[in-house]
mmCIF file of C-alpha atoms and ligand atoms in Angstrom:
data_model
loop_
_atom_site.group_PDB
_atom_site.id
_atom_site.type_symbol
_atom_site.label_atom_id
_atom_site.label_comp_id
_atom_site.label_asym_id
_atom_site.label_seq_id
_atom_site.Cartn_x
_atom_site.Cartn_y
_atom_site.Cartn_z
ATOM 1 C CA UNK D 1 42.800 -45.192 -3.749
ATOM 2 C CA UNK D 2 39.651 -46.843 -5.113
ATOM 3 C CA UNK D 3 37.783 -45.733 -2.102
ATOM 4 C CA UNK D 4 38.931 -42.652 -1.880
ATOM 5 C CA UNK D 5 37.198 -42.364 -5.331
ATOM 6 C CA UNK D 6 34.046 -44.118 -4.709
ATOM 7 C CA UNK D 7 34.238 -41.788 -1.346
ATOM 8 C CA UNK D 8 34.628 -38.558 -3.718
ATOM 9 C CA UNK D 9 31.829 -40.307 -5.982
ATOM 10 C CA UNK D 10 29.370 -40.544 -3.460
ATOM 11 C CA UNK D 11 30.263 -36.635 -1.987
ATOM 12 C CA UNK D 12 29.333 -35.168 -5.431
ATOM 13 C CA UNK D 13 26.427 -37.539 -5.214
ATOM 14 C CA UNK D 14 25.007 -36.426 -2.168
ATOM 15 C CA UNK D 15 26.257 -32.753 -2.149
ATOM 16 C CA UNK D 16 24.541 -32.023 -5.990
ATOM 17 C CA UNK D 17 20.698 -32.574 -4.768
ATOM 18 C CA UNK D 18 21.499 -30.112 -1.893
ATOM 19 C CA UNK D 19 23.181 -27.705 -4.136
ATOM 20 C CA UNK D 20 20.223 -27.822 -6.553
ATOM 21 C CA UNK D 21 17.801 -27.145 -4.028
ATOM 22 C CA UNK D 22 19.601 -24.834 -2.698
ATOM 23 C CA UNK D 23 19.369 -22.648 -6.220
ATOM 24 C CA UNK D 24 15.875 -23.216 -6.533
ATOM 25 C CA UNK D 25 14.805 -22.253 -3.075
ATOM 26 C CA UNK D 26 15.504 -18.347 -4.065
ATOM 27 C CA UNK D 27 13.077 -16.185 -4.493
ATOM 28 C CA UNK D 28 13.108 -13.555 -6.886
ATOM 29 C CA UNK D 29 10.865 -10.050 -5.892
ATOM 30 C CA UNK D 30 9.734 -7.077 -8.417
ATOM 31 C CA UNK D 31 8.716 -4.345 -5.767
ATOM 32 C CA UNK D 32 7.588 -0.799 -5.873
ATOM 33 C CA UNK D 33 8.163 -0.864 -2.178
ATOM 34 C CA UNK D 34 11.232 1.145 -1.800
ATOM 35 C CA UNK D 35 14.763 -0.861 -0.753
ATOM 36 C CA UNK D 36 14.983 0.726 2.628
ATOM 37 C CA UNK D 37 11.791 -0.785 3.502
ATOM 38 C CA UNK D 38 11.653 -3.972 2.684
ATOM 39 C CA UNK D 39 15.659 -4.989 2.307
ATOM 40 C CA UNK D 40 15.888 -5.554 6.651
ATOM 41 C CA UNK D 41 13.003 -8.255 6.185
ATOM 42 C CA UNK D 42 14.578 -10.116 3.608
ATOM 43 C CA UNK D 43 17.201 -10.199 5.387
ATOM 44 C CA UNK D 44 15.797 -11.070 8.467
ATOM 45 C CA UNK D 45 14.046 -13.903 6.615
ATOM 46 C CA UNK D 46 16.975 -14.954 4.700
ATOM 47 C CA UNK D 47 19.232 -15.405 8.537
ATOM 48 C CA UNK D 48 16.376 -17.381 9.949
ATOM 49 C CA UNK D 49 16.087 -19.935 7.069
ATOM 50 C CA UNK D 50 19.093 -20.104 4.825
ATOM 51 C CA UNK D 51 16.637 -18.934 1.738
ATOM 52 C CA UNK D 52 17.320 -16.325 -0.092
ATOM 53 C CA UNK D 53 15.748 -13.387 -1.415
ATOM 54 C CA UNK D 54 16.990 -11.480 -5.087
ATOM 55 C CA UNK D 55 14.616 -8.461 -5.580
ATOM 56 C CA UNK D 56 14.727 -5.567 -7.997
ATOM 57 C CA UNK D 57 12.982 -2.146 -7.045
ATOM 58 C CA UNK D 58 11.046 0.598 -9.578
ATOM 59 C CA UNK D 59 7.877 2.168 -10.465
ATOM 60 C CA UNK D 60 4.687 -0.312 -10.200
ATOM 61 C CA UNK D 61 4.166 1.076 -13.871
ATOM 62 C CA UNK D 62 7.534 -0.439 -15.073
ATOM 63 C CA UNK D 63 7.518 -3.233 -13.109
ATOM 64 C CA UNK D 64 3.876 -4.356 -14.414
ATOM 65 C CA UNK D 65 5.181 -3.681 -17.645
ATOM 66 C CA UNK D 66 8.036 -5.733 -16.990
ATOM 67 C CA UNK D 67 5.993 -8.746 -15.886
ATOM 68 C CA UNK D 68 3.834 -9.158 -19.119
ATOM 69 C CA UNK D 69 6.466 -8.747 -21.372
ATOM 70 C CA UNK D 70 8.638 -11.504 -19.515
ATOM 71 C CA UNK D 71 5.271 -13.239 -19.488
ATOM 72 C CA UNK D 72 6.445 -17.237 -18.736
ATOM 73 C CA UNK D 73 10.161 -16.095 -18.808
ATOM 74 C CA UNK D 74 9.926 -13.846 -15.621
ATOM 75 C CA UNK D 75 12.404 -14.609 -13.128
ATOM 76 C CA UNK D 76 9.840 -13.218 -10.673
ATOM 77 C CA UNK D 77 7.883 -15.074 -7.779
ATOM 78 C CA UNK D 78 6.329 -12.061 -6.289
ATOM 79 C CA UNK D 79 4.708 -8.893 -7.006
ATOM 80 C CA UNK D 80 4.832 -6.029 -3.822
ATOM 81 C CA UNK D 81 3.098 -2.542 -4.294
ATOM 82 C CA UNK D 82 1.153 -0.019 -2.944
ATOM 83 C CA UNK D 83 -2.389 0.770 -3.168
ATOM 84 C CA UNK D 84 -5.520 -1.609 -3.712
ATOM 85 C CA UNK D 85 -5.744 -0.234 -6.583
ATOM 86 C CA UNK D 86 -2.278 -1.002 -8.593
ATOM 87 C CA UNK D 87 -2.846 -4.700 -6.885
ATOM 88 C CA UNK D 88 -6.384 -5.056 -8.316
ATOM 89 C CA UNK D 89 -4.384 -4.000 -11.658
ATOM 90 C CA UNK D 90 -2.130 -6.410 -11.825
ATOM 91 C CA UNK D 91 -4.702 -9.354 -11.209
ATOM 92 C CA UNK D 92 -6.639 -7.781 -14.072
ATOM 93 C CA UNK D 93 -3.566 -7.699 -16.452
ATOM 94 C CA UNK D 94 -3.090 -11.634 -15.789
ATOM 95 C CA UNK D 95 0.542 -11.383 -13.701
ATOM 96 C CA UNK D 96 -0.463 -12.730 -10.442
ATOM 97 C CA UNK D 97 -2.037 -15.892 -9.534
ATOM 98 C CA UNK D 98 -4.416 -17.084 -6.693
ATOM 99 C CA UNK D 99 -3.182 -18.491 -3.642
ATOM 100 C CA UNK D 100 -5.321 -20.143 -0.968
ATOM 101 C CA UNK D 101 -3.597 -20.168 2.574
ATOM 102 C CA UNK D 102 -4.902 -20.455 6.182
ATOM 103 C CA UNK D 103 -2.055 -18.496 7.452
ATOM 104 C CA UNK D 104 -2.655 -15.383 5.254
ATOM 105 C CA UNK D 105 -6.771 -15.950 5.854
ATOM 106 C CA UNK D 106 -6.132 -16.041 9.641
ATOM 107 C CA UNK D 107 -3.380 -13.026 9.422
ATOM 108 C CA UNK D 108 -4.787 -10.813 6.981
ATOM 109 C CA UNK D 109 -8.418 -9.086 7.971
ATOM 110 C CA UNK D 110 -10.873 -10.038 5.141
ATOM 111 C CA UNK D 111 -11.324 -6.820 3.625
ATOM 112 C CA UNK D 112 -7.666 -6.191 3.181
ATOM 113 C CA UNK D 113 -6.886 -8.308 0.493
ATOM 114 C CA UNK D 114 -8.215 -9.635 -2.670
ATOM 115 C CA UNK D 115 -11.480 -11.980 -2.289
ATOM 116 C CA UNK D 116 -10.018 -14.113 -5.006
ATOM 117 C CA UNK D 117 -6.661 -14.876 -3.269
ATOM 118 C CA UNK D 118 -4.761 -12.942 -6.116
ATOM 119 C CA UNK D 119 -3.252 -10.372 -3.441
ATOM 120 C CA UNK D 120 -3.046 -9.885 -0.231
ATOM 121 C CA UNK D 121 -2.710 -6.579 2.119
ATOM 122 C CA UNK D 122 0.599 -6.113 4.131
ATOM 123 C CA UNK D 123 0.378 -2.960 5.695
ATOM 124 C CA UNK D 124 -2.343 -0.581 5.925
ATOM 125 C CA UNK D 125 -2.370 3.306 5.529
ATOM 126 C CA UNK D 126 -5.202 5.670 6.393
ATOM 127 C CA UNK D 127 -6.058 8.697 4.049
ATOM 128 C CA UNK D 128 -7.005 11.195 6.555
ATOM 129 C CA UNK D 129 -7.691 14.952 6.971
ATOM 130 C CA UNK D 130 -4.893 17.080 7.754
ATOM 131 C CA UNK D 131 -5.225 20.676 9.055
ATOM 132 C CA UNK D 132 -3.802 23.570 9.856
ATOM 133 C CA UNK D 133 -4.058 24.059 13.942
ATOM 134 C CA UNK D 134 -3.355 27.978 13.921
ATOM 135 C CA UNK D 135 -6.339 28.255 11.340
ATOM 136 C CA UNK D 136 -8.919 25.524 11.686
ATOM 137 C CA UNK D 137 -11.311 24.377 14.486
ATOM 138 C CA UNK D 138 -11.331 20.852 14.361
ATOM 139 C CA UNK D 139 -15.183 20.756 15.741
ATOM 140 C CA UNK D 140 -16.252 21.974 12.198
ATOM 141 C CA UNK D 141 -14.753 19.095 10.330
ATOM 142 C CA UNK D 142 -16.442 16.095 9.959
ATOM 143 C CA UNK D 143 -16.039 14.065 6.882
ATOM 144 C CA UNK D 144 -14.632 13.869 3.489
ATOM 145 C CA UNK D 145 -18.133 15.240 2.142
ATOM 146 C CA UNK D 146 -17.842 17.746 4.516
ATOM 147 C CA UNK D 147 -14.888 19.127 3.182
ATOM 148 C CA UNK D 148 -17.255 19.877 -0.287
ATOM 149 C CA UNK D 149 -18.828 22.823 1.628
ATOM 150 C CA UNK D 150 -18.537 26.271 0.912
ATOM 151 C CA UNK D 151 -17.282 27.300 4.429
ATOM 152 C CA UNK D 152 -14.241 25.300 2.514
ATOM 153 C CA UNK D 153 -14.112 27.708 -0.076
ATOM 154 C CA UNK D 154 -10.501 28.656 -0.803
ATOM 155 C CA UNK D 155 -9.121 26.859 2.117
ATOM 156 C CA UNK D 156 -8.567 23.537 0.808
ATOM 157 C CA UNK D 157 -5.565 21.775 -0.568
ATOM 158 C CA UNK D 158 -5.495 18.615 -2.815
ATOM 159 C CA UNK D 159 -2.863 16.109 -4.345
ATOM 160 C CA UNK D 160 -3.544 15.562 -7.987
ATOM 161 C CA UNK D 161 -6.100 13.396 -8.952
ATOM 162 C CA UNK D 162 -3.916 11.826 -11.132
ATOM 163 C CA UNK D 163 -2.447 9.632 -8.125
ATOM 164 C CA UNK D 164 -4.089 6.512 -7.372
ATOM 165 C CA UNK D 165 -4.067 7.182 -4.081
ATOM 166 C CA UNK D 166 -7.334 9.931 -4.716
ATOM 167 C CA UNK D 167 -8.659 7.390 -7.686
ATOM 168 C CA UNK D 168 -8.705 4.768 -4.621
ATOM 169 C CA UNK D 169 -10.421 7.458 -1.969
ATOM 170 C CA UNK D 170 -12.795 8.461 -4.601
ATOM 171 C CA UNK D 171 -13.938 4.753 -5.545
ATOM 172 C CA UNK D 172 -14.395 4.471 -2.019
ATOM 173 C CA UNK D 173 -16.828 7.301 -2.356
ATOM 174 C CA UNK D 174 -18.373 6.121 -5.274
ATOM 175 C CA UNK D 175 -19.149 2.980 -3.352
ATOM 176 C CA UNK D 176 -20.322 4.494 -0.084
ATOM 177 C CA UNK D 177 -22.420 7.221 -1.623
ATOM 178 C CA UNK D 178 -23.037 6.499 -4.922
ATOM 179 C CA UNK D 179 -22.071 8.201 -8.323
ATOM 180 C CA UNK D 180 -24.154 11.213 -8.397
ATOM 181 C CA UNK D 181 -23.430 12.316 -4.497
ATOM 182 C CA UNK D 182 -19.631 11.864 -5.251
ATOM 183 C CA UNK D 183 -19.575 14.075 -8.057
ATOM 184 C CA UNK D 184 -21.146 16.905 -5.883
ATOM 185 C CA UNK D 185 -18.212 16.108 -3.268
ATOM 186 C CA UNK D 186 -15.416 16.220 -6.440
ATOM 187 C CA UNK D 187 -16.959 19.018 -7.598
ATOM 188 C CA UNK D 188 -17.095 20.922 -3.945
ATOM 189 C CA UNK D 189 -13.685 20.203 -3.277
ATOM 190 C CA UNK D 190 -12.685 21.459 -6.906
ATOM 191 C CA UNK D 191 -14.484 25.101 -6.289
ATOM 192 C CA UNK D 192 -12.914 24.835 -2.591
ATOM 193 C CA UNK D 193 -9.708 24.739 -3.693
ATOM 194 C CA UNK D 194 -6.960 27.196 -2.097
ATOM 195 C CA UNK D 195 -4.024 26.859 -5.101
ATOM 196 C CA UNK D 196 -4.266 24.076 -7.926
ATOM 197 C CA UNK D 197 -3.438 20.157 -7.066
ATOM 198 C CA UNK D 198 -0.046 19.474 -5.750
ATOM 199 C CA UNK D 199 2.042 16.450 -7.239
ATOM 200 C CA UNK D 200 2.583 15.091 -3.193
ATOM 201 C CA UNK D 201 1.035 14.546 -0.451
ATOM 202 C CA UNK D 202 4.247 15.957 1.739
ATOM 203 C CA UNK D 203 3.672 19.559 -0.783
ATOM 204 C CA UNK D 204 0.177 19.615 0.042
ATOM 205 C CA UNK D 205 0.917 18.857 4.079
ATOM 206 C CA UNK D 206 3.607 21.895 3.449
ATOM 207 C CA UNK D 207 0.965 24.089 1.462
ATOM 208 C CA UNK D 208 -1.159 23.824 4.476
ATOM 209 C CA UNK D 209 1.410 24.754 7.079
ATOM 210 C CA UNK D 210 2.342 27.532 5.091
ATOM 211 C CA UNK D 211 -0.976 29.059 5.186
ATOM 212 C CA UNK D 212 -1.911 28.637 1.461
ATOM 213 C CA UNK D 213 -4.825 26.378 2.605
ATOM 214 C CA UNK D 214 -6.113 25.336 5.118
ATOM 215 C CA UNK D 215 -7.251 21.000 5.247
ATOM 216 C CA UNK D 216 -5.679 18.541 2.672
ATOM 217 C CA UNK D 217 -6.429 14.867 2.208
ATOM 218 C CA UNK D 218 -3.309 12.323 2.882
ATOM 219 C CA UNK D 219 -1.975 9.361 3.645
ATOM 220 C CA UNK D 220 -0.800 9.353 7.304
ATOM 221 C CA UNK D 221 2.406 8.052 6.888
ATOM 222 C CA UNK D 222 3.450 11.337 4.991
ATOM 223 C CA UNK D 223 2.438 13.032 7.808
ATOM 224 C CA UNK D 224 4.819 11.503 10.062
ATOM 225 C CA UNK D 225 7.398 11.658 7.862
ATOM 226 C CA UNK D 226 7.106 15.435 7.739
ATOM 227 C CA UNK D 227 6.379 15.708 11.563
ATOM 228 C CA UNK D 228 9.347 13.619 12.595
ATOM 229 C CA UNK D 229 11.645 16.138 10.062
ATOM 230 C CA UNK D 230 9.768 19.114 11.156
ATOM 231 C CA UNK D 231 8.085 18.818 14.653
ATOM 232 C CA UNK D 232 6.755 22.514 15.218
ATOM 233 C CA UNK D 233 4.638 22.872 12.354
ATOM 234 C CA UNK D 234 1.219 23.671 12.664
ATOM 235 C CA UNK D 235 -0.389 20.512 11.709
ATOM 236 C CA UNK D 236 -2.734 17.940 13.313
ATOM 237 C CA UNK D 237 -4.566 14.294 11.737
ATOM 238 C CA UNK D 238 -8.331 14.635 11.765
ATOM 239 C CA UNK D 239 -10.293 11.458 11.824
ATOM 240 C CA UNK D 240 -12.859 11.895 9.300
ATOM 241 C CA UNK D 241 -15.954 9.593 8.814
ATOM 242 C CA UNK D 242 -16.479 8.610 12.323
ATOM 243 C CA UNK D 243 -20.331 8.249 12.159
ATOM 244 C CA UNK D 244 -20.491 7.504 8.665
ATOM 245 C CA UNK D 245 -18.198 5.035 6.634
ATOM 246 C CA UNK D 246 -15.128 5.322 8.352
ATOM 247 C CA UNK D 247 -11.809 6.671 7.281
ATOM 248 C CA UNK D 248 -10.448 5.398 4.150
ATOM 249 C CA UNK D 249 -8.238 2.640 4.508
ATOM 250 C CA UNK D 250 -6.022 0.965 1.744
ATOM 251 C CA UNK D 251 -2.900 -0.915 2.157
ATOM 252 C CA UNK D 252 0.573 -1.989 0.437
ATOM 253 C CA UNK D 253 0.617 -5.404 -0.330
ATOM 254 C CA UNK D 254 2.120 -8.301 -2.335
ATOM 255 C CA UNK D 255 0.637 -10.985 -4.370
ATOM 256 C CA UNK D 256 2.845 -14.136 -6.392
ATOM 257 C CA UNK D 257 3.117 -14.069 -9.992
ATOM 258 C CA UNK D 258 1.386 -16.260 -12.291
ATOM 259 C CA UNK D 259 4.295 -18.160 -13.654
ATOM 260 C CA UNK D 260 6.530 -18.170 -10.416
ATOM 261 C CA UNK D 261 9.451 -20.734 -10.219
ATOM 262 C CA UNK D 262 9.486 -20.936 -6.427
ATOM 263 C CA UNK D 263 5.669 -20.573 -5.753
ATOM 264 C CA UNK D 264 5.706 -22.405 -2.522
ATOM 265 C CA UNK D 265 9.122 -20.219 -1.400
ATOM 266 C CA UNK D 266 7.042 -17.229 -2.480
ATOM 267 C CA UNK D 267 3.759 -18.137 -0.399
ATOM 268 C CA UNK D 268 6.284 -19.043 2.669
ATOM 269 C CA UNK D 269 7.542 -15.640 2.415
ATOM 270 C CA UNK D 270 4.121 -14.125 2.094
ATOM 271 C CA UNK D 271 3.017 -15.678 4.897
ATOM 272 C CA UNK D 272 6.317 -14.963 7.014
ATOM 273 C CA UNK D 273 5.367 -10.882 5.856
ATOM 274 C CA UNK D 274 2.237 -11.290 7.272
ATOM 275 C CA UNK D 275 2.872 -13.349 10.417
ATOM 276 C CA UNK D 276 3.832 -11.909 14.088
ATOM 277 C CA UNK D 277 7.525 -11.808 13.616
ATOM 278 C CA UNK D 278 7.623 -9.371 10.083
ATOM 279 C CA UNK D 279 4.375 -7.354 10.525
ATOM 280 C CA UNK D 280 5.433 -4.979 13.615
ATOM 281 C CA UNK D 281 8.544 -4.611 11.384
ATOM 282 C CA UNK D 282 6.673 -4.259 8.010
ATOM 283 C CA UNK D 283 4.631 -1.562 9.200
ATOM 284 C CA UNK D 284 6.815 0.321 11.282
ATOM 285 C CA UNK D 285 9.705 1.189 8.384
ATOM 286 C CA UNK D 286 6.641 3.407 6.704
ATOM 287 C CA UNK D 287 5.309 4.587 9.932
ATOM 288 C CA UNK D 288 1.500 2.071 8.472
ATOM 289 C CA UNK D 289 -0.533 0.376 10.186
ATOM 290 C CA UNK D 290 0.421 -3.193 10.778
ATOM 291 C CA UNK D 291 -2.273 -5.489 8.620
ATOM 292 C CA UNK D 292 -1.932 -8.223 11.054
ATOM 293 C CA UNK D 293 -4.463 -7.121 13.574
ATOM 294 C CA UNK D 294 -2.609 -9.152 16.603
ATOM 295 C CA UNK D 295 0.505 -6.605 16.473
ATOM 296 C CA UNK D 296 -0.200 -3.277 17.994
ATOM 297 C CA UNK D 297 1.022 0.061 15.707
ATOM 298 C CA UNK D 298 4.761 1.388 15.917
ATOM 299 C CA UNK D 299 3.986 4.033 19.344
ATOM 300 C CA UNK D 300 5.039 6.721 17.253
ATOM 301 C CA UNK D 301 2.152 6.020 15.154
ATOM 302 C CA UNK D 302 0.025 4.841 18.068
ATOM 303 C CA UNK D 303 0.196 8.793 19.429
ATOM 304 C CA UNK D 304 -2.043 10.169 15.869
ATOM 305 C CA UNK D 305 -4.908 8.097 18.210
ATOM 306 C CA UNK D 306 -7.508 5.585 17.349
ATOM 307 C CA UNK D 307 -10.210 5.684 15.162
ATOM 308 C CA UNK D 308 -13.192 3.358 13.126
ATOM 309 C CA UNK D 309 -11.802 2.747 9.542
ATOM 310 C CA UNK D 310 -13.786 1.705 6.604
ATOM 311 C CA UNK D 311 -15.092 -1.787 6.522
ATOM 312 C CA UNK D 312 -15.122 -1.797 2.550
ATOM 313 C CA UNK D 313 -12.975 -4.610 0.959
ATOM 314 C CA UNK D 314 -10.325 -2.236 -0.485
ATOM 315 C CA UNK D 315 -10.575 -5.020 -3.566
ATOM 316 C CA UNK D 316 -13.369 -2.091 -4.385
ATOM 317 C CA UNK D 317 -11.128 1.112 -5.215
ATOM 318 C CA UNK D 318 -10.029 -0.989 -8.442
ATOM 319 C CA UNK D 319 -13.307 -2.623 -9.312
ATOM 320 C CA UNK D 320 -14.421 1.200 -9.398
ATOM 321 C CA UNK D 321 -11.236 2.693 -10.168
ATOM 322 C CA UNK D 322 -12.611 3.784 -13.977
ATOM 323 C CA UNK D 323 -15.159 5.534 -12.885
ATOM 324 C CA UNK D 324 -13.396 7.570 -10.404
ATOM 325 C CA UNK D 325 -11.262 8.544 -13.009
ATOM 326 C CA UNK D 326 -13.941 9.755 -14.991
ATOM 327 C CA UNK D 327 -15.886 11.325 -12.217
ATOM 328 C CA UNK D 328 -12.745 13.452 -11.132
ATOM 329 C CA UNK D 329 -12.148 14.572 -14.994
ATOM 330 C CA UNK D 330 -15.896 16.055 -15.487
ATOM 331 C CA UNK D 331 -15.353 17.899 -12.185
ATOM 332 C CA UNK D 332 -12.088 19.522 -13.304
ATOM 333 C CA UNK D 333 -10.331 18.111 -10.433
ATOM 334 C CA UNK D 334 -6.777 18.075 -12.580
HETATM 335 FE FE1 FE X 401 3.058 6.783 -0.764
#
């Protein structure tokens, strides 16, 4: 009897330390990437080593918001969004933290995440030129100045400049061409424009089918979104930038917050995201670009072609993100 005790004694002995690891080896995730895409690699991750993953989805907005006011209570070890811009953000507002890693260094090209370690890119989009193929030919585009001209005039269709996504495009102006050559592009594309901005990048691809205008500015998964639904419309990618600057590049990425329980879980993960085994994966539920340049694009994306993307360190769009803002307001770009 005595050593059955001493036997039971020693089980809750030796079976406690496991259990409590076992709790703290969870990570917790606040993403603005949508469930669908990132719920398979959690769970992928979470089969191959017994960790597991709680995340909560929303708005980057909300989930920023979130974050501060949790502050050291935040049951969060990691931050994913999209858009250099709402990750340069967050660093600014104080919620993530640097990390220095080898793995995401040797994974992760060095303009695609944040020089000081607060973030780092996961996948990486293009914002392209879309146009219609029944009304354009594609030999008299060129670049995203060259859409400022006035053979443009009525034909072109923008998202609002509201999203970050044209904030980010037009810091990336700002920085290639300066301030005052950008706000002749703004204002160009402003007096080009067909019908005022849309709120989407999928209604501006569908204004442009339609006929209302003829080019719009997007990100390219949107177009194969719309391309997979609807496969005869009238739309091709254009590769803008090829002799000058290259085409706009920004990414969705993640970066741990600044008063993570499970740090080291969290930069495991992060790595994991970016290694060989998630990045196909990671890229291919949005129809991106994988970030990890080792893993060759989904072949559905493969097909839009190849093409010389910025060099800038997308760290840039929010450095500049202000003035973009600005820029786009005196132009009346709404
Ligand atoms: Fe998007």
């Amino acid at each position: 009897m005595l050593s059955q005790i001493i036997a039971l004694i020693l089980l809750v002995l030796v079976s406690f330390p496991v259990y409590v690891s076992a709790v703290s080896e969870e990570i917790v995730v606040y993403s603005a990437r949508k469930e669908h895409l990132i719920k398979p690699l959690f769970d992928k991750y979470t089969k191959k080593t017994g960790v597991k993953i709680k995340y909560i989805t929303g708005n980057e907005g909300v989930l920023l918001e979130r974050l501060k006011a949790e502050d050291k209570n935040t049951p969060a070890d990691m931050l994913i969004t999209v858009d250099a811009g709402n990750l340069w953000h967050a660093a600014q507002e104080g919620v993530l933290q640097p990390v220095k890693s080898d793995v995401l260094e040797a994974s992760i090209p060095e303009n695609l995440r944040d020089p000081d370690g607060n973030w780092f890119g996961l996948s990486v989009r293009a914002r392209t030129i879309v146009y219609n193929t029944e009304k354009v030919d594609p030999a008299l585009l060129s670049s995203y100045k060259g859409l400022s001209g006035d053979q443009w005039k009525g034909k072109l269709v923008l998202r609002t400049s509201r999203k970050v996504y044209n904030q980010s495009l037009v810091a990336s102006l700002i920085a290639e061409h300066g301030e005052e050559q950008t706000a002749r592009i703004v204002q160009g594309w402003v007096n080009n424009l067909a019908a005022a901005p849309f709120s989407n990048d999928t209604k501006a691809l569908e204004a442009v089918a339609a006929g209302i205008g003829q080019a719009t500015i997007v990100n390219t998964y949107y177009f194969g979104r719309l391309m997979k639904k609807k496969p005869d419309l009238p739309l091709a990618i254009f590769w803008p930038n090829q002799k000058e600057g290259g085409v706009h590049m920004n990414v969705s990425g993640a970066g741990i917050t600044k008063h993570a329980d499970n740090r080291d879980g969290a930069v495991k993960l992060l790595e994991w995201l970016a290694g060989e085994e998630a990045q196909s994966q990671f890229a291919a539920l949005n129809m991106e670009y994988p970030v990890n340049q080792v893993i060759p694009p989904a072949p559905i994306v493969a097909a839009w072609g190849t093409f010389e993307g910025s060099p800038l360190n997308v760290a840039l769009y929010g450095k500049l993100q202000t003035d973009a803002i600005k820029l786009m307001d005196r132009a009346g770009y709404k």
